Amino acid sequence: MSTLATLAVLALAAIHSYILVLEMFLWTTPRATAAFGTSAEFAAGTKALAANQGLYNGFLAAGLVWGAVASDPVGSQVSVFFLVCVAIAGIYGAATASRKIIFVQTVPALAALALVLLAR
């Protein structure tokens, strides 16, 4: 993969690592409730669900890092798989939770995917 594609994949991994931290460890803090547009009461009642969601974001981040550091052809193949997963998760999240997810998750995933595919 090209350096630019690798950096894009790693940037997306960093975003998902940050989401993991917000959902698993900071869910009930003002930072997370502001980021996700929830109330303190909602956050308290959904803490376990958010932690589970955060874990899945961690798996996405781990897969993206794997794709970025693995040598090709495996690296680009793994990157493509996880970028498609992120994009689909973003589309679903935008349809069911918040439309802003399309810009935070799907658009960056598709941009990184385009870079990875162009680097092949």
mmCIF file of C-alpha atoms in Angstrom:
data_model
loop_
_atom_site.group_PDB
_atom_site.id
_atom_site.type_symbol
_atom_site.label_atom_id
_atom_site.label_comp_id
_atom_site.label_asym_id
_atom_site.label_seq_id
_atom_site.Cartn_x
_atom_site.Cartn_y
_atom_site.Cartn_z
ATOM 1 C CA MET A 1 0.000 0.000 0.000
ATOM 2 C CA SER A 2 1.104 3.540 -0.536
ATOM 3 C CA THR A 3 2.119 5.713 2.390
ATOM 4 C CA LEU A 4 -0.972 7.880 1.948
ATOM 5 C CA ALA A 5 -3.298 4.856 1.974
ATOM 6 C CA THR A 6 -1.564 3.455 5.051
ATOM 7 C CA LEU A 7 -1.896 6.783 6.869
ATOM 8 C CA ALA A 8 -5.591 6.978 5.974
ATOM 9 C CA VAL A 9 -6.182 3.460 7.327
ATOM 10 C CA LEU A 10 -4.279 4.308 10.521
ATOM 11 C CA ALA A 11 -6.256 7.543 10.921
ATOM 12 C CA LEU A 12 -9.480 5.572 10.743
ATOM 13 C CA ALA A 13 -8.069 3.113 13.283
ATOM 14 C CA ALA A 14 -7.339 6.059 15.582
ATOM 15 C CA ILE A 15 -10.918 7.324 15.231
ATOM 16 C CA HIS A 16 -12.281 3.901 16.162
ATOM 17 C CA SER A 17 -9.859 3.607 19.063
ATOM 18 C CA TYR A 18 -11.142 6.947 20.359
ATOM 19 C CA ILE A 19 -14.730 5.754 19.962
ATOM 20 C CA LEU A 20 -13.781 2.610 21.907
ATOM 21 C CA VAL A 21 -12.502 4.766 24.782
ATOM 22 C CA LEU A 22 -15.609 6.961 24.733
ATOM 23 C CA GLU A 23 -18.013 4.027 24.700
ATOM 24 C CA MET A 24 -16.201 1.636 27.038
ATOM 25 C CA PHE A 25 -14.645 3.936 29.610
ATOM 26 C CA LEU A 26 -16.081 7.450 29.344
ATOM 27 C CA TRP A 27 -19.711 6.734 28.425
ATOM 28 C CA THR A 28 -21.214 8.515 31.424
ATOM 29 C CA THR A 29 -18.891 11.539 31.309
ATOM 30 C CA PRO A 30 -19.877 14.932 29.914
ATOM 31 C CA ARG A 31 -17.436 14.425 27.018
ATOM 32 C CA ALA A 32 -19.169 11.259 25.820
ATOM 33 C CA THR A 33 -22.711 12.489 26.402
ATOM 34 C CA ALA A 34 -21.886 15.593 24.372
ATOM 35 C CA ALA A 35 -20.238 13.563 21.617
ATOM 36 C CA PHE A 36 -23.186 11.197 21.307
ATOM 37 C CA GLY A 37 -25.952 13.667 22.166
ATOM 38 C CA THR A 38 -27.244 11.681 25.129
ATOM 39 C CA SER A 39 -28.362 12.622 28.608
ATOM 40 C CA ALA A 40 -26.672 11.553 31.819
ATOM 41 C CA GLU A 41 -29.710 9.394 32.628
ATOM 42 C CA PHE A 42 -29.619 7.656 29.273
ATOM 43 C CA ALA A 43 -25.858 7.074 29.592
ATOM 44 C CA ALA A 44 -26.252 5.560 33.050
ATOM 45 C CA GLY A 45 -28.948 3.188 31.805
ATOM 46 C CA THR A 46 -27.047 2.085 28.718
ATOM 47 C CA LYS A 47 -23.502 1.814 30.062
ATOM 48 C CA ALA A 48 -23.208 -1.944 29.460
ATOM 49 C CA LEU A 49 -24.609 -1.652 25.925
ATOM 50 C CA ALA A 50 -22.187 1.150 25.115
ATOM 51 C CA ALA A 51 -19.255 -0.879 26.421
ATOM 52 C CA ASN A 52 -20.253 -3.726 24.122
ATOM 53 C CA GLN A 53 -20.453 -1.312 21.197
ATOM 54 C CA GLY A 54 -17.044 0.061 22.142
ATOM 55 C CA LEU A 55 -15.555 -3.407 22.068
ATOM 56 C CA TYR A 56 -16.753 -3.848 18.480
ATOM 57 C CA ASN A 57 -15.149 -0.536 17.556
ATOM 58 C CA GLY A 58 -11.957 -1.876 19.091
ATOM 59 C CA PHE A 59 -12.120 -4.919 16.833
ATOM 60 C CA LEU A 60 -12.516 -2.627 13.823
ATOM 61 C CA ALA A 61 -9.525 -0.565 14.962
ATOM 62 C CA ALA A 62 -7.414 -3.701 15.486
ATOM 63 C CA GLY A 63 -8.278 -4.974 12.016
ATOM 64 C CA LEU A 64 -7.418 -1.631 10.454
ATOM 65 C CA VAL A 65 -4.045 -1.556 12.232
ATOM 66 C CA TRP A 66 -3.405 -5.122 11.101
ATOM 67 C CA GLY A 67 -4.147 -4.141 7.513
ATOM 68 C CA ALA A 68 -1.914 -1.083 7.749
ATOM 69 C CA VAL A 69 1.118 -2.926 9.121
ATOM 70 C CA ALA A 70 0.873 -6.254 7.281
ATOM 71 C CA SER A 71 2.863 -6.574 4.096
ATOM 72 C CA ASP A 72 1.005 -6.796 0.805
ATOM 73 C CA PRO A 73 -0.973 -8.483 -0.560
ATOM 74 C CA VAL A 74 -2.376 -9.395 2.879
ATOM 75 C CA GLY A 75 -2.208 -5.819 4.189
ATOM 76 C CA SER A 76 -4.294 -4.330 1.424
ATOM 77 C CA GLN A 77 -6.745 -7.251 1.465
ATOM 78 C CA VAL A 78 -7.282 -6.943 5.215
ATOM 79 C CA SER A 79 -7.581 -3.173 4.894
ATOM 80 C CA VAL A 80 -10.234 -3.493 2.191
ATOM 81 C CA PHE A 81 -12.231 -5.943 4.309
ATOM 82 C CA PHE A 82 -12.189 -3.798 7.446
ATOM 83 C CA LEU A 83 -12.796 -0.541 5.569
ATOM 84 C CA VAL A 84 -15.887 -2.076 3.966
ATOM 85 C CA CYS A 85 -17.013 -3.241 7.431
ATOM 86 C CA VAL A 86 -16.573 0.291 8.795
ATOM 87 C CA ALA A 87 -18.456 1.812 5.866
ATOM 88 C CA ILE A 88 -21.373 -0.599 6.236
ATOM 89 C CA ALA A 89 -21.496 -0.060 10.001
ATOM 90 C CA GLY A 90 -21.541 3.684 9.354
ATOM 91 C CA ILE A 91 -24.408 3.404 6.896
ATOM 92 C CA TYR A 92 -26.392 1.333 9.380
ATOM 93 C CA GLY A 93 -25.576 3.721 12.210
ATOM 94 C CA ALA A 94 -26.620 6.707 10.122
ATOM 95 C CA ALA A 95 -29.899 5.011 9.248
ATOM 96 C CA THR A 96 -30.711 3.947 12.800
ATOM 97 C CA ALA A 97 -28.983 6.323 15.210
ATOM 98 C CA SER A 98 -27.629 9.601 13.830
ATOM 99 C CA ARG A 99 -27.092 10.897 10.327
ATOM 100 C CA LYS A 100 -23.805 12.510 11.363
ATOM 101 C CA ILE A 101 -22.298 9.015 11.562
ATOM 102 C CA ILE A 102 -22.179 9.005 7.762
ATOM 103 C CA PHE A 103 -19.637 11.851 7.928
ATOM 104 C CA VAL A 104 -17.680 10.574 10.924
ATOM 105 C CA GLN A 105 -17.466 6.943 9.861
ATOM 106 C CA THR A 106 -18.632 6.145 6.331
ATOM 107 C CA VAL A 107 -17.094 9.003 4.357
ATOM 108 C CA PRO A 108 -13.605 8.555 5.904
ATOM 109 C CA ALA A 109 -13.840 4.778 5.382
ATOM 110 C CA LEU A 110 -14.763 5.183 1.728
ATOM 111 C CA ALA A 111 -11.997 7.756 1.192
ATOM 112 C CA ALA A 112 -9.442 5.400 2.751
ATOM 113 C CA LEU A 113 -10.853 2.512 0.712
ATOM 114 C CA ALA A 114 -10.392 4.512 -2.483
ATOM 115 C CA LEU A 115 -6.776 5.235 -1.542
ATOM 116 C CA VAL A 116 -6.102 1.567 -0.765
ATOM 117 C CA LEU A 117 -7.650 0.435 -4.041
ATOM 118 C CA LEU A 118 -5.730 3.062 -6.028
ATOM 119 C CA ALA A 119 -2.498 1.911 -4.390
ATOM 120 C CA ARG A 120 -2.919 -1.660 -5.659
#
